[in-house]
XYZ file of C-alpha atoms in Angstrom:
657
model
C -25.860 -6.364 1.970
C -23.892 -9.518 2.691
C -26.667 -11.586 1.225
C -26.872 -9.401 -2.099
C -23.107 -10.282 -2.902
C -23.751 -13.952 -1.898
C -26.650 -14.133 -4.451
C -24.891 -12.311 -6.951
C -22.284 -14.717 -6.869
C -24.160 -17.654 -7.690
C -26.158 -16.074 -10.368
C -26.591 -18.081 -13.635
C -26.626 -15.018 -16.042
C -23.421 -14.911 -18.352
C -20.602 -12.802 -17.266
C -20.415 -9.256 -18.905
C -17.592 -6.982 -20.165
C -16.143 -4.379 -18.149
C -13.877 -3.494 -20.668
C -15.395 -1.553 -23.342
C -14.416 1.387 -25.866
C -16.213 3.678 -23.043
C -13.881 2.158 -20.337
C -10.542 2.700 -22.279
C -11.874 6.469 -23.124
C -12.736 6.965 -19.333
C -9.747 5.104 -18.270
C -7.403 7.443 -20.468
C -8.701 10.415 -18.769
C -9.438 9.269 -15.321
C -5.788 7.671 -14.780
C -3.669 10.705 -15.324
C -6.422 13.137 -13.415
C -6.348 10.466 -10.270
C -2.238 10.573 -10.458
C -2.164 14.222 -10.708
C -4.529 14.727 -7.994
C -2.884 12.582 -5.678
C 0.640 14.055 -6.453
C -0.843 17.319 -5.353
C -1.841 15.759 -2.101
C 1.259 13.825 -1.418
C 4.802 14.324 -3.309
C 3.889 18.224 -4.582
C 2.088 19.501 -1.468
C 4.468 21.853 -0.193
C 5.204 22.691 3.387
C 3.316 21.906 6.746
C 0.788 23.947 8.225
C -2.046 24.121 11.108
C -3.431 20.608 12.190
C -0.879 18.639 10.363
C -2.333 19.859 6.980
C 0.121 21.149 4.014
C -0.148 24.383 1.563
C -2.205 21.901 -0.753
C -3.747 19.489 1.781
C -0.710 17.003 1.548
C -0.925 15.567 4.839
C -4.243 13.492 3.272
C -1.866 10.993 1.772
C -4.333 8.783 0.292
C -2.026 6.117 -0.889
C -1.169 5.459 2.796
C -4.509 3.649 3.503
C -5.697 0.438 1.839
C -8.468 2.212 0.463
C -7.576 5.347 -1.879
C -10.315 7.870 -0.753
C -9.623 9.958 -3.724
C -10.393 6.852 -6.015
C -13.457 6.152 -3.892
C -14.898 9.735 -4.612
C -13.943 9.387 -8.290
C -16.222 6.453 -8.240
C -18.977 8.032 -6.386
C -18.922 10.980 -9.040
C -18.883 8.502 -12.007
C -22.069 6.969 -10.472
C -23.907 10.164 -9.846
C -22.988 11.324 -13.639
C -24.093 7.989 -14.918
C -27.481 8.336 -13.447
C -27.866 11.493 -14.972
C -26.778 10.796 -18.360
C -29.147 8.953 -20.857
C -28.846 5.304 -20.857
C -27.050 5.106 -24.155
C -24.308 7.380 -22.766
C -24.305 6.120 -18.997
C -21.556 3.685 -17.466
C -23.096 0.497 -16.218
C -21.798 -1.022 -13.156
C -19.286 -3.534 -14.721
C -17.646 -0.410 -16.410
C -17.684 1.450 -13.365
C -16.251 -1.330 -11.291
C -13.474 -2.169 -13.977
C -12.482 1.749 -14.093
C -12.430 1.561 -9.983
C -9.837 -1.329 -10.079
C -7.982 0.165 -13.092
C -7.523 3.824 -11.290
C -6.522 2.289 -7.960
C -3.966 0.268 -9.588
C -2.558 3.479 -11.233
C -2.886 5.158 -8.168
C -0.831 2.620 -6.196
C 2.004 2.282 -8.504
C 2.185 6.273 -8.554
C 1.730 6.466 -4.356
C 4.171 7.407 -1.892
C 5.798 3.878 -1.509
C 6.501 3.239 -5.190
C 7.484 5.532 -8.173
C 7.407 8.861 -6.073
C 10.469 7.269 -4.183
C 12.089 6.155 -7.395
C 11.970 9.740 -9.165
C 14.212 11.590 -6.935
C 16.209 8.495 -6.118
C 17.356 8.462 -9.462
C 19.103 11.950 -9.314
C 20.183 12.295 -5.677
C 23.750 9.984 -5.765
C 25.057 11.769 -8.771
C 23.787 15.584 -7.764
C 24.810 14.899 -3.968
C 28.423 13.239 -4.829
C 31.168 15.287 -3.537
C 34.853 15.029 -2.781
C 33.949 15.129 0.714
C 31.838 12.181 0.708
C 33.547 10.498 -2.025
C 30.295 8.501 -3.392
C 31.671 8.274 -7.161
C 34.218 5.929 -5.735
C 32.617 4.357 -2.976
C 29.278 3.209 -4.764
C 27.932 5.556 -7.628
C 30.324 4.055 -10.118
C 28.392 0.912 -9.826
C 25.190 2.389 -10.697
C 24.557 2.208 -14.584
C 23.231 5.213 -16.516
C 20.011 3.492 -17.238
C 19.348 2.997 -13.324
C 19.943 6.486 -12.209
C 20.959 9.891 -13.924
C 24.764 9.950 -14.450
C 24.956 13.383 -16.370
C 25.268 15.817 -13.609
C 24.552 18.961 -15.965
C 21.226 17.573 -16.659
C 20.026 17.616 -12.921
C 20.623 21.439 -11.915
C 16.995 22.403 -13.251
C 15.587 19.274 -11.596
C 16.605 20.497 -8.298
C 16.811 24.399 -8.792
C 14.059 24.678 -11.122
C 13.147 27.567 -13.589
C 14.041 25.264 -16.402
C 12.312 22.671 -19.061
C 12.276 19.017 -18.781
C 11.721 18.927 -22.712
C 15.287 19.857 -23.515
C 17.123 17.773 -25.462
C 19.938 17.090 -22.908
C 17.322 16.484 -20.093
C 15.571 13.885 -22.444
C 18.601 11.980 -23.456
C 19.581 11.900 -19.608
C 16.218 10.759 -18.342
C 14.582 8.658 -21.239
C 16.765 5.609 -20.775
C 16.035 5.595 -16.830
C 12.354 6.041 -17.492
C 12.306 3.379 -20.098
C 14.187 0.825 -18.197
C 11.964 1.403 -14.926
C 8.972 1.165 -16.885
C 9.827 -2.105 -18.377
C 10.802 -3.097 -14.652
C 7.038 -2.227 -13.504
C 5.527 -3.978 -16.311
C 7.516 -7.158 -15.416
C 6.522 -6.727 -11.906
C 2.802 -6.337 -12.621
C 2.925 -9.459 -14.813
C 4.475 -11.658 -11.847
C 1.559 -9.949 -9.670
C -0.737 -10.851 -12.329
C 0.267 -14.552 -12.525
C 0.219 -14.865 -8.876
C -3.215 -13.514 -8.632
C -4.393 -15.690 -11.502
C -2.953 -18.640 -9.620
C -4.591 -17.577 -6.195
C -7.794 -16.475 -7.651
C -10.089 -19.802 -7.578
C -8.897 -20.830 -3.870
C -9.012 -17.477 -2.382
C -12.184 -16.264 -3.826
C -14.008 -19.117 -4.938
C -13.118 -21.865 -2.241
C -11.992 -20.483 0.932
C -14.378 -17.318 -0.035
C -12.199 -14.733 1.683
C -14.229 -11.947 2.809
C -12.433 -8.866 1.122
C -13.895 -6.095 3.220
C -11.776 -3.546 1.187
C -14.077 -3.944 -2.056
C -17.450 -3.422 0.071
C -17.473 0.150 -0.491
C -17.213 0.322 -4.100
C -19.198 -3.038 -4.688
C -22.177 -1.173 -2.761
C -21.649 2.087 -4.551
C -21.577 0.565 -8.214
C -22.898 -2.951 -8.048
C -25.700 -4.138 -9.676
C -28.983 -3.952 -7.311
C -27.496 -1.825 -4.933
C -29.463 0.168 -2.795
C -26.692 1.954 -0.757
C -27.600 5.485 -2.123
C -30.972 4.977 -1.427
C -30.719 3.903 1.950
C -31.225 6.481 5.008
C -28.701 5.457 7.200
C -25.925 5.653 4.373
C -27.031 9.458 3.922
C -27.263 10.018 7.901
C -23.626 8.677 8.152
C -22.737 10.873 5.343
C -24.149 13.741 6.909
C -22.440 13.412 10.431
C -18.907 13.053 9.261
C -19.641 15.218 6.456
C -20.574 18.125 8.890
C -17.864 17.404 11.199
C -15.479 17.469 8.345
C -16.939 20.871 7.093
C -16.560 22.381 10.449
C -12.992 21.497 10.657
C -12.315 22.836 7.428
C -13.759 26.375 8.501
C -11.926 26.236 11.833
C -8.660 25.384 9.967
C -9.190 28.648 7.929
C -10.513 30.540 10.796
C -8.046 29.926 13.822
C -10.257 31.496 16.084
C -12.572 28.345 16.088
C -11.190 25.342 17.599
C -10.787 22.105 15.790
C -12.847 19.305 16.546
C -9.703 16.831 16.950
C -8.594 15.585 19.954
C -5.217 14.237 20.439
C -2.696 13.579 22.714
C 0.704 11.503 23.003
C 0.590 9.076 25.955
C 4.259 9.155 25.827
C 4.352 12.609 27.324
C 2.667 11.250 30.635
C 5.436 8.441 31.284
C 9.070 9.991 31.406
C 10.578 7.767 33.957
C 12.661 4.709 33.351
C 11.612 1.905 32.005
C 8.070 3.297 31.042
C 9.497 6.074 28.666
C 10.657 3.459 26.602
C 6.910 3.099 24.948
C 8.135 6.210 23.106
C 5.738 8.218 21.050
C 2.189 6.909 21.330
C -0.396 9.211 19.862
C -4.142 8.702 21.237
C -6.169 10.035 18.029
C -9.927 8.897 16.955
C -10.280 8.774 13.268
C -13.857 8.375 12.275
C -13.440 6.918 8.975
C -10.951 4.132 10.463
C -13.302 3.462 13.150
C -15.898 2.927 10.473
C -13.507 0.701 8.248
C -12.869 -1.078 11.474
C -16.413 -1.816 11.943
C -16.398 -3.662 8.527
C -13.501 -6.072 9.383
C -13.416 -9.294 11.262
C -13.203 -8.829 15.224
C -10.204 -11.114 15.474
C -8.133 -8.731 13.467
C -9.231 -5.455 15.017
C -8.613 -7.243 18.781
C -5.530 -8.486 17.681
C -4.168 -5.281 15.884
C -4.364 -3.305 19.174
C -3.643 -6.200 21.500
C -0.179 -7.065 19.684
C 0.585 -3.139 19.433
C 0.581 -2.751 23.254
C 2.490 -6.148 23.512
C 5.222 -4.795 21.448
C 4.968 -1.553 23.561
C 5.435 -4.124 26.818
C 8.474 -5.496 25.102
C 10.015 -2.215 24.735
C 9.726 -1.716 28.247
C 10.854 -4.944 29.137
C 14.116 -4.367 27.173
C 14.812 -1.260 29.005
C 14.361 -2.849 32.463
C 16.679 -5.592 31.288
C 19.080 -3.324 29.758
C 19.564 -5.097 26.716
C 22.502 -2.866 25.323
C 23.546 -5.326 22.759
C 20.444 -5.748 21.142
C 19.832 -2.098 19.945
C 16.481 -2.882 18.059
C 15.005 -5.081 20.536
C 12.158 -6.418 20.497
C 12.884 -6.648 16.693
C 9.360 -6.006 16.190
C 9.315 -5.588 12.484
C 11.573 -8.444 11.920
C 9.103 -10.460 13.565
C 6.196 -8.812 11.214
C 8.697 -10.037 8.476
C 8.647 -13.231 9.713
C 4.899 -13.666 10.101
C 4.325 -12.624 6.565
C 6.245 -15.318 5.668
C 4.451 -17.982 7.654
C 1.239 -16.407 6.412
C 2.387 -17.076 2.831
C 3.575 -20.654 3.499
C 0.284 -21.320 5.335
C -1.824 -20.176 2.779
C -0.068 -21.807 0.024
C -0.135 -24.992 2.065
C -3.841 -24.801 2.544
C -4.917 -24.349 -1.070
C -1.555 -26.618 -2.347
C -4.205 -29.056 -4.261
C -5.952 -26.357 -6.230
C -2.447 -24.743 -6.908
C -0.759 -27.694 -8.295
C -3.748 -28.598 -10.432
C -3.558 -25.108 -12.115
C 0.093 -25.526 -12.637
C -0.321 -29.030 -13.968
C -2.909 -27.875 -16.195
C -0.856 -24.995 -17.438
C 2.221 -27.221 -17.889
C -0.052 -29.448 -20.188
C -1.500 -26.353 -22.132
C -5.039 -26.748 -21.162
C -7.270 -24.273 -22.378
C -8.501 -21.143 -20.153
C -11.482 -22.134 -18.179
C -14.494 -19.603 -18.552
C -13.954 -17.964 -15.321
C -10.393 -17.663 -15.603
C -8.670 -14.184 -16.378
C -5.943 -16.128 -18.116
C -5.168 -20.025 -18.574
C -2.693 -21.744 -16.595
C 0.082 -21.696 -18.899
C -0.493 -17.790 -18.992
C -0.183 -17.518 -15.345
C 3.121 -19.628 -15.557
C 4.421 -17.536 -18.301
C 3.506 -14.211 -16.468
C 5.270 -15.631 -13.054
C 8.341 -17.037 -15.191
C 8.581 -14.881 -17.598
C 8.314 -11.628 -15.445
C 10.560 -12.781 -12.628
C 13.232 -13.884 -15.269
C 13.329 -10.618 -16.576
C 13.540 -8.897 -13.266
C 16.559 -11.103 -12.448
C 18.350 -10.332 -15.912
C 17.582 -6.827 -15.467
C 19.632 -6.811 -11.984
C 22.292 -9.038 -13.404
C 22.795 -6.923 -16.482
C 23.610 -3.937 -14.080
C 25.997 -6.281 -12.059
C 24.210 -7.854 -9.387
C 25.049 -11.255 -8.477
C 22.344 -13.684 -9.934
C 21.823 -15.679 -6.495
C 21.252 -12.281 -4.742
C 18.765 -11.133 -7.429
C 17.076 -14.512 -7.170
C 16.872 -14.270 -3.491
C 15.789 -10.700 -3.330
C 12.623 -11.038 -5.556
C 11.696 -14.273 -4.228
C 11.567 -13.072 -0.717
C 9.682 -9.927 -2.111
C 6.937 -11.727 -4.139
C 6.241 -13.744 -1.090
C 5.946 -10.950 1.112
C 3.522 -9.187 -1.249
C 1.511 -12.637 -1.575
C 1.514 -12.361 2.374
C 0.360 -8.685 2.237
C -2.341 -9.594 -0.225
C -3.836 -12.361 2.056
C -3.978 -9.984 4.658
C -6.091 -7.807 2.479
C -8.246 -10.490 1.052
C -9.006 -12.292 4.345
C -9.472 -9.385 6.920
C -9.289 -5.964 4.707
C -6.373 -4.459 7.147
C -6.879 -0.740 6.743
C -3.229 -0.019 6.765
C -0.123 -1.900 6.167
C 3.574 -0.509 5.647
C 6.490 -2.528 7.368
C 8.608 0.416 6.958
C 12.348 0.196 6.221
C 12.335 -3.732 6.510
C 12.308 -4.867 2.939
C 14.088 -8.120 1.508
C 17.454 -6.118 0.962
C 17.620 -5.840 4.700
C 17.065 -9.325 5.298
C 19.471 -10.276 2.693
C 22.063 -7.982 4.449
C 20.944 -9.590 7.893
C 21.355 -13.065 6.650
C 24.726 -12.799 4.379
C 26.380 -9.830 6.078
C 27.227 -6.559 4.123
C 31.135 -7.809 4.031
C 29.937 -11.062 1.936
C 27.792 -9.202 -0.383
C 30.292 -6.506 -1.460
C 29.858 -2.865 -2.464
C 28.413 -3.634 -5.949
C 25.780 -5.590 -4.770
C 24.959 -3.490 -1.778
C 24.658 -0.721 -4.170
C 22.203 -1.910 -6.367
C 19.942 -3.396 -3.651
C 19.794 0.018 -2.237
C 18.126 1.414 -5.420
C 15.360 -1.245 -4.818
C 14.596 0.741 -1.905
C 12.083 2.764 -4.204
C 9.468 -0.206 -4.179
C 10.707 -1.345 -0.525
C 10.763 1.967 1.722
C 7.410 0.699 3.051
C 4.450 -1.158 1.440
C 1.518 1.078 1.840
C 0.342 1.397 -1.538
C 1.158 -2.089 -3.504
C -0.545 -3.158 -6.807
C -0.829 -6.873 -6.327
C -3.628 -6.613 -3.596
C -5.835 -4.459 -5.840
C -5.234 -6.796 -8.852
C -6.793 -9.592 -6.626
C -9.460 -7.382 -5.287
C -10.375 -6.289 -9.133
C -10.853 -10.070 -9.684
C -13.057 -10.099 -6.642
C -15.182 -7.626 -8.010
C -15.327 -9.159 -11.335
C -16.660 -12.160 -9.701
C -19.093 -10.513 -7.326
C -20.722 -8.674 -10.264
C -20.252 -11.427 -13.026
C -17.863 -9.303 -14.850
C -15.585 -11.107 -17.137
C -12.321 -11.628 -15.357
C -9.955 -11.577 -18.346
C -10.923 -7.746 -18.923
C -10.627 -6.950 -15.338
C -6.803 -8.392 -15.156
C -5.370 -6.807 -18.190
C -7.187 -3.342 -17.069
C -5.259 -3.338 -13.704
C -2.025 -4.001 -15.556
C -2.743 -1.391 -18.236
C -3.796 0.862 -15.618
C -0.570 0.358 -13.785
C 1.962 1.015 -16.652
C -0.067 4.111 -17.590
C 0.115 5.281 -13.974
C 3.720 4.708 -13.948
C 4.454 6.835 -16.973
C 2.001 9.483 -15.835
C 3.931 9.871 -12.554
C 7.468 10.125 -14.353
C 6.027 12.781 -16.555
C 4.379 14.678 -14.221
C 7.237 14.884 -11.339
C 9.617 15.619 -14.072
C 7.969 18.223 -15.598
C 7.091 19.830 -11.797
C 10.540 19.498 -10.574
C 12.070 21.043 -13.724
C 9.820 23.907 -13.532
C 9.537 24.702 -9.839
C 12.669 22.748 -8.494
C 12.858 19.856 -6.402
C 14.217 21.349 -3.740
C 12.340 24.734 -3.735
C 9.415 23.852 -1.395
C 7.040 21.729 -3.536
C 8.336 18.425 -2.510
C 11.496 19.581 -0.925
C 11.172 17.167 2.502
C 10.313 14.034 0.186
C 12.777 14.518 -2.584
C 15.506 14.915 0.291
C 14.209 12.104 2.295
C 13.592 9.738 -0.481
C 16.746 10.191 -2.111
C 19.062 10.525 0.797
C 17.671 7.523 3.139
C 19.050 4.461 0.728
C 22.507 5.931 0.407
C 22.864 7.233 3.856
C 22.227 3.490 4.867
C 24.395 2.207 1.994
C 27.314 4.314 3.618
C 26.883 2.801 6.984
C 27.088 -0.873 5.328
C 30.140 0.284 3.341
C 31.924 1.948 6.347
C 30.965 -0.481 8.687
C 31.167 -4.111 7.046
C 28.969 -6.720 9.011
C 28.986 -10.325 9.151
C 25.693 -12.207 9.739
C 22.752 -10.382 12.045
C 22.082 -13.305 14.307
C 19.509 -11.566 16.388
C 17.745 -10.042 13.360
C 17.363 -13.707 11.860
C 16.480 -14.980 15.401
C 13.820 -12.501 15.196
C 12.414 -13.135 11.742
C 12.224 -17.199 12.782
C 10.243 -16.119 16.280
C 7.761 -14.024 14.070
C 7.121 -17.152 11.791
C 6.844 -19.678 14.770
C 4.527 -17.511 16.511
C 2.429 -16.849 13.348
C 2.439 -20.644 12.616
C 1.066 -21.433 16.121
C -1.467 -18.680 16.039
C -2.637 -20.044 12.450
C -2.748 -23.721 13.871
C -4.904 -22.429 17.021
C -7.139 -20.625 14.648
C -7.877 -23.885 12.434
C -8.525 -25.790 15.940
C -10.227 -23.582 17.827
C -13.289 -21.240 16.736
C -12.985 -19.268 19.735
C -9.285 -18.612 19.875
C -9.322 -14.422 19.516
C -5.975 -13.871 18.362
C -5.292 -13.485 14.643
C -1.386 -13.593 13.194
C -2.210 -10.949 10.708
C -2.902 -8.567 13.717
C 0.765 -9.607 14.882
C 1.940 -8.903 11.360
C 0.507 -5.398 11.538
C 1.122 -4.154 15.230
C 4.369 -2.291 14.727
C 3.440 -0.724 11.407
C 4.108 3.153 11.454
C 0.408 3.846 10.666
C -0.483 1.357 13.407
C 0.996 3.661 15.656
C -1.317 6.248 14.569
C -4.583 4.433 14.439
C -4.380 1.847 17.326
C -6.758 3.951 19.520
C -9.477 4.043 16.436
C -8.792 0.271 16.157
C -9.500 -0.216 19.488
C -12.759 2.038 19.261
C -13.981 0.393 16.165
C -13.554 -3.058 17.869
C -15.602 -2.201 20.968
C -18.177 -0.571 18.958
C -18.713 -3.674 16.883
C -18.716 -5.790 20.161
C -21.415 -3.546 21.737
C -23.527 -3.427 18.485
C -23.080 -7.551 17.905
C -24.344 -8.040 21.542
C -27.084 -5.799 21.388
C -28.484 -6.458 18.254
C -26.935 -9.748 16.911
C -25.812 -10.240 13.241
C -29.297 -8.896 11.983
C -28.772 -5.497 13.662
C -25.028 -5.372 12.620
C -25.817 -5.832 8.910
C -28.714 -3.178 9.374
C -25.815 -0.819 10.781
C -23.427 -1.227 7.913
C -24.938 1.570 5.560
C -24.337 3.802 8.407
C -20.546 3.276 8.718
C -20.578 3.249 4.998
C -21.940 6.636 5.304
C -19.522 7.586 8.018
C -16.573 6.675 5.467
C -18.222 8.375 2.531
C -18.844 11.382 4.461
C -15.032 12.184 5.183
C -13.971 10.811 1.930
C -16.251 13.139 -0.018
C -15.937 16.158 1.891
C -12.155 15.614 2.558
C -11.916 15.097 -1.391
C -13.550 18.534 -2.412
C -11.542 20.274 0.356
C -8.514 18.852 -1.280
C -9.665 19.874 -4.904
C -10.472 23.398 -3.576
C -6.889 23.603 -2.163
C -5.416 22.699 -5.293
C -7.646 25.210 -7.268
C -6.809 28.016 -5.177
C -3.447 27.310 -3.556
C -4.599 28.032 0.003
C -4.147 25.432 2.636
C -6.902 23.262 3.814
C -8.115 20.903 6.704
C -6.767 17.501 6.146
C -8.813 14.840 7.670
C -6.182 11.983 7.375
C -3.159 13.688 8.642
C -0.476 10.952 10.028
């Protein structure tokens, strides 16, 4: 399969268009369908039930992974339908892959770490302000009516239900907020687009990064793919598919045991200092093991190695009694520093290419045939979008220097995460609760920033709570799909941006419709609505109640993370055999890594065994089997979630962390 991709990349045939009238028609249907399906598995899922699932399969959380299993299933369904339709109605490979990228971008902006967080946040500070907490005087007065809803009377139906979003008073309260944040999202997507246009040639054509995440959709829908005719693929589908079918039945019949083995290692070490390791689940997820089989060994090894190194540092902190360092070993701060170093190293390595693109853009050179937009277009997207975001913030009352620092740090972080995905295909990446706003507060101190800057920065929590589903890597992966299949990159570029905007509009409409009808606190999403709305403003209360100066330990940890990552990068460039990768270091303390470390270890060990026993040829022959393992769980799990949505009955969730 690797050789097929390489052959296609150098083929002389002219590029074909993936954006056709059929693409827009299918996209207009599939984007809302995918968003609705994803919301019913995440935000609108209901309460928890047996086995970590929920009333509608909500513990699936497809957008918590790098690959959205519901979008992969939609692609598989489209491939199957296209093979059954007459040729003039069937979608070709270019259209299928463009749709995949478009729907993925839409699902990302609608996911668990993007607009799903913003919708409840936009109502929370007004509804929960009271004389006792005095939120109105402490920070709510700094939040403009086009950032959050300020009309409390318009929010009763939002939380209680039994109402309609389409009442004039509700529309007047919400439409300015929805419109403002959709414009914000569009500007963000344009900055991402300019960045990926700048990075594309260096990361796709010159460095030829591996992009493991696009392998499954490429093999499903790419030209000349023989995956669906491969017996090993269907064997893999059958194995994990039947396992998931059994667990689904066992979930519905409590007398049958679930074939899921899970144990918390933290329960076995309750003595000081070993109990400092905390919650440490040991759980094997077949689809994660299979995804790890596809990624380079240095990432999988580094992932579980640095995970346990972080646990060891916690034990060391307990032994040493670092009472003055409550967050020791500041693992996530180190991860933030690691992403900064990864960004700097990647930019330095491709500096000549980037300077050339910027120079041609400044001179107004015409767009090259394989480029999605011209160099000048990339500059305009980056500079124009960035300027809009800063102006958007400054218009609300944020100091210009704070806005510039925040967005500069944010886009650097996003570029680092995009590099993680492009080079090594990390199955997860989240960096919970440690966005640029935390770094600005650590560097400047909450006292120096003041209440207004802190209040406005807190609203940016909606796209900085975590980074599990972010659109920038998907935009670059779309261009990789275009390059691999000789699809015109210009169409792919605009398709992902359009998908993101339409996805954003879809999730606003669907959540507001659902909340006013059923009530945001009535059970359909009570935990998520409460947590997403509460978290940033409780943190803000702490910043305001206990003003702080520069947080030196946090800054030191960031510097340490950057230095360690830089050292690992240098060692990797000088010594081919060096086994530790800085991307594994950056991912070590992620929330999701806590759940999947054992699966990462198992996937790494399995790949080592296969390579040593059969060599690279045997590994390549085994790839369809592992792609089948992934597809088996994705397909059966997707069908189970659709049945749950249709019937209202709880179903087993194969991905339940």
